[in-house]
Tab-separated table of C-alpha atoms in Angstrom:
chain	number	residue	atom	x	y	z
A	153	UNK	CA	106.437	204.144	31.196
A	154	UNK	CA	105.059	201.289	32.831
A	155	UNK	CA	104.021	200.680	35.905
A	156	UNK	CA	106.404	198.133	37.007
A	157	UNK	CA	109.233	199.964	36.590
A	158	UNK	CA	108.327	202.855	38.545
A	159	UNK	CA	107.164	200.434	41.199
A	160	UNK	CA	110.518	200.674	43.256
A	161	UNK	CA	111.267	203.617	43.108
A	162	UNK	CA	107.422	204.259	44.672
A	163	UNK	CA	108.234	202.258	47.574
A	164	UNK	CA	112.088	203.880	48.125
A	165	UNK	CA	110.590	207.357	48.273
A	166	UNK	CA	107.723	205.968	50.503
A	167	UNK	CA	110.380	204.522	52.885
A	168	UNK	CA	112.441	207.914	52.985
A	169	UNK	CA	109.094	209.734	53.477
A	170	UNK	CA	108.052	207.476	57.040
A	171	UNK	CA	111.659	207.479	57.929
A	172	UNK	CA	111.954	211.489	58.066
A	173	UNK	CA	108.339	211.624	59.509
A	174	UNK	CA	109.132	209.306	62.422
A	175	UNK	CA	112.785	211.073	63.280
A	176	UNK	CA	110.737	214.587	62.889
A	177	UNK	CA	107.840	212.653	65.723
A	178	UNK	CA	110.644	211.677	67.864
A	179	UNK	CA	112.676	215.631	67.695
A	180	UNK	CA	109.261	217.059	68.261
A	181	UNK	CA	108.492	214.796	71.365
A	182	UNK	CA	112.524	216.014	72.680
A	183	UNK	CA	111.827	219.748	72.486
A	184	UNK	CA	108.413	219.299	74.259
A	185	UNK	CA	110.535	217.029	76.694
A	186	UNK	CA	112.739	219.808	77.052
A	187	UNK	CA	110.321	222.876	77.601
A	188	UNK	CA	108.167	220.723	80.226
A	189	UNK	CA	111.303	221.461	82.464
A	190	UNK	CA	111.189	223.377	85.546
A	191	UNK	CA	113.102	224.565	88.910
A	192	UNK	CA	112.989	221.065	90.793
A	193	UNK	CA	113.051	219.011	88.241
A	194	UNK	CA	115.237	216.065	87.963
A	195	UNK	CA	117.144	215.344	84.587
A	196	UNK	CA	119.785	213.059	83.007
A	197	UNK	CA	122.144	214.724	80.584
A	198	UNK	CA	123.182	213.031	77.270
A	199	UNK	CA	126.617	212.395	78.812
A	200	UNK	CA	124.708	210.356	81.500
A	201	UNK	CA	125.189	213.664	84.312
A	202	UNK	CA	122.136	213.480	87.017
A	203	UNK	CA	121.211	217.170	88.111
A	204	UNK	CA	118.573	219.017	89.643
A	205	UNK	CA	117.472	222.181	86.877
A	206	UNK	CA	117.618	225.512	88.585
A	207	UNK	CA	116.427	228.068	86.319
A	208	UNK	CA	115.032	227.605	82.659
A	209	UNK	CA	116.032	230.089	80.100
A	210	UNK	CA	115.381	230.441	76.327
A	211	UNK	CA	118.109	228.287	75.112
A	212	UNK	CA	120.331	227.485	78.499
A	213	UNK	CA	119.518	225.639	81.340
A	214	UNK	CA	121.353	226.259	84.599
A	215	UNK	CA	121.684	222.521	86.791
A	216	UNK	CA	122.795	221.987	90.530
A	217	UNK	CA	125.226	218.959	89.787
A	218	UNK	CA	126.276	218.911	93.482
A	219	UNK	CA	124.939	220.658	96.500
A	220	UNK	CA	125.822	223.709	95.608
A	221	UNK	CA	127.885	223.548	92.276
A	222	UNK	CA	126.017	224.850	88.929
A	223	UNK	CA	126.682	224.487	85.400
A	224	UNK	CA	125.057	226.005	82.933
A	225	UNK	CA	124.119	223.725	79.898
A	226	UNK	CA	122.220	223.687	76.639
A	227	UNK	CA	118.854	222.206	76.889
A	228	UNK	CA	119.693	219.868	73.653
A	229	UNK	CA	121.823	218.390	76.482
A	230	UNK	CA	119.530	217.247	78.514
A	231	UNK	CA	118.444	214.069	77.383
A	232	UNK	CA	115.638	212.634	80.041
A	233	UNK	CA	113.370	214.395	81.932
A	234	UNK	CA	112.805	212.347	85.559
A	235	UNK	CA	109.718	211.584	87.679
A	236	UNK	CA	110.632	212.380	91.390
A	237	UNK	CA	110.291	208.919	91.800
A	238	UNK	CA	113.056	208.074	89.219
A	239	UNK	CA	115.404	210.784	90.239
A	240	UNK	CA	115.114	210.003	93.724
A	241	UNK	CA	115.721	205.848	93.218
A	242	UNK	CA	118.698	206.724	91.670
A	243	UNK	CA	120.805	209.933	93.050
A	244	UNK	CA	119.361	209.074	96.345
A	245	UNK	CA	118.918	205.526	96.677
A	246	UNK	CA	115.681	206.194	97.899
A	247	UNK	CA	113.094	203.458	96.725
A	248	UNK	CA	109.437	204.702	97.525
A	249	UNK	CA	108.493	200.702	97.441
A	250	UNK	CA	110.178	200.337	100.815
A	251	UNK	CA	108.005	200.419	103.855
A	252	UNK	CA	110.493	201.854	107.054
A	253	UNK	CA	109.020	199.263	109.167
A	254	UNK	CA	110.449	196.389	106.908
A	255	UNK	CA	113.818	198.001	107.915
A	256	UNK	CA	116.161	195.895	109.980
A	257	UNK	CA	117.148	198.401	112.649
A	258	UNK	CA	120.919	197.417	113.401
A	259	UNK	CA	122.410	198.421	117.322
A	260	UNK	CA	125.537	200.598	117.164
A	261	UNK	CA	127.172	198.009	119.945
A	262	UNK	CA	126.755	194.136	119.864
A	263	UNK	CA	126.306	194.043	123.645
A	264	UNK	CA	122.345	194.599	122.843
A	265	UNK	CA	122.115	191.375	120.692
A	266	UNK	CA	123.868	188.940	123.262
A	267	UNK	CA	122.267	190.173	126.675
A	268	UNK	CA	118.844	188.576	124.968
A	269	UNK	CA	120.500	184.889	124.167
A	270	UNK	CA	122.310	185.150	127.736
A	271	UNK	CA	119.617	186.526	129.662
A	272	UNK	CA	116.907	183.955	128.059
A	273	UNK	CA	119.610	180.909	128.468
A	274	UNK	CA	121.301	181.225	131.886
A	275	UNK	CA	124.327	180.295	130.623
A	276	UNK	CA	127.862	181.594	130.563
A	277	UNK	CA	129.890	182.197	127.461
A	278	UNK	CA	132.219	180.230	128.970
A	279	UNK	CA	129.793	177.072	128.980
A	280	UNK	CA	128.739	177.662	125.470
A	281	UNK	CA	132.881	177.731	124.299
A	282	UNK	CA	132.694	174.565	125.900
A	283	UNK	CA	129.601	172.801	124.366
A	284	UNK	CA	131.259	173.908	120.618
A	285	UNK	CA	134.484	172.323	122.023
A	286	UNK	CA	132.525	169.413	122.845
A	287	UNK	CA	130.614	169.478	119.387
A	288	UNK	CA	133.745	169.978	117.371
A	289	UNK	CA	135.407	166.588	118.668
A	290	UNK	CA	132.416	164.245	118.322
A	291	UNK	CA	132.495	165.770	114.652
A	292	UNK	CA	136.073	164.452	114.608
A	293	UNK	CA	135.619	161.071	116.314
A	294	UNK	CA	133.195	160.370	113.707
A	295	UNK	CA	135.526	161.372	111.031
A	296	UNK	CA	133.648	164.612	109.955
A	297	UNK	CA	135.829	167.271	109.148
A	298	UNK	CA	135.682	170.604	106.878
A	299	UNK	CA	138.774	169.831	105.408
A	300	UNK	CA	138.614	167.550	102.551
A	301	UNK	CA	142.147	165.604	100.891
A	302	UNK	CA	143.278	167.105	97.388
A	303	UNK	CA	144.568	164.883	94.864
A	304	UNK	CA	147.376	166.431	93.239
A	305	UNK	CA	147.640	163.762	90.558
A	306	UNK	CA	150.860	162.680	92.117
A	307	UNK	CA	152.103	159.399	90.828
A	308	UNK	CA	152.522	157.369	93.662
A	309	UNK	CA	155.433	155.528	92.020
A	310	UNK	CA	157.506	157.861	90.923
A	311	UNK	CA	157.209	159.601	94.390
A	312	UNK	CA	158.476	156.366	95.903
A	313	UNK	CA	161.376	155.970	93.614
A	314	UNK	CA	162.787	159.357	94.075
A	315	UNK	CA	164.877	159.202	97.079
A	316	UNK	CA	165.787	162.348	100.054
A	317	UNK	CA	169.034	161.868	98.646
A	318	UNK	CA	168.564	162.858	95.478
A	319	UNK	CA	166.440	165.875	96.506
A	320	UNK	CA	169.271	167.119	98.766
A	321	UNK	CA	171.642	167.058	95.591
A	322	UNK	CA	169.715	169.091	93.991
A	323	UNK	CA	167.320	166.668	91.943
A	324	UNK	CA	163.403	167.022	92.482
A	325	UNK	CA	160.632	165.647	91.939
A	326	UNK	CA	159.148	167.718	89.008
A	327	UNK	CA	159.343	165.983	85.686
């Protein structure tokens, strides 16, 4: 035979052979995923299930899905092993980035956050309702306003020629 001819079917049962080897690599790397698993260990099932493991057995797994509910699964259902770091970002919320002095600490009452501005000031509330009053209509003497005109696309003519009369007769004016 020659040479050519053989050629492709070289390179299709070279392709097979890499594809099996790297799906073999990637099985291999799941079941040492798998038996690296211990009591405190956060996982992810492969129906997307965050638990903590419990107890390790030969082909079972028992997981804490809640505080205090366990299920017992198949370890070829657990599909990530987690870093603390991982599982604790997201069950918890906890990000270990965070510094706790970067945290806004908010007052249970708002009393706390207005005796500052009053205290610093010396004014009332009263005389600060009446300096927004005051702001509000110079805003409206000089024609500022929040509210701005829609254009409805009205035609001004045909709004003129339809009369009240005809509207109270049961004509509108819709065309």
């Amino acid at each position: 035979m020659n040479i050519v001819t053989l050629l492709p079917f070289i390179v299709l049962i070279g392709a097979m052979f890499l594809m099996t080897r790297s799906a073999k690599n990637k099985q291999r790397q799941a079941q040492q995923m798998r038996n690296d698993m211990h009591p405190g260990t956060g996982v992810r099932t492969i129906g997307g299930m965050y638990a903590t493991v419990k107890e390790v057995h030969d082909d079972t797994v028992l997981l804490e899905v809640a505080p205090g509910v366990h299920a017992i699964y198949a370890k070829n259902a657990v599909g990530a092993v987690l870093d603390d770091a991982e599982y604790n970002r997201i069950v918890h919320g906890i990000d270990p980035d965070e510094d706790a002095d970067e945290t806004p600490v908010v007052p249970d009452d708002a009393s706390s956050l207005t005796e500052a501005a009053d205290a610093g000031d010396g004014d009332s509330s009263a005389d600060k309702a009446d300096a927004a009053d005051a702001a509000d209509e110079a805003d409206e003497k000089a024609g500022k306003t929040d509210v701005k005109k829609i254009d409805l696309g009205k035609d001004e003519a045909a709004a003129a020629s339809t009369s009240e009369d005809e509207k109270r007769d049961g004509g509108t004016d819709a065309k």
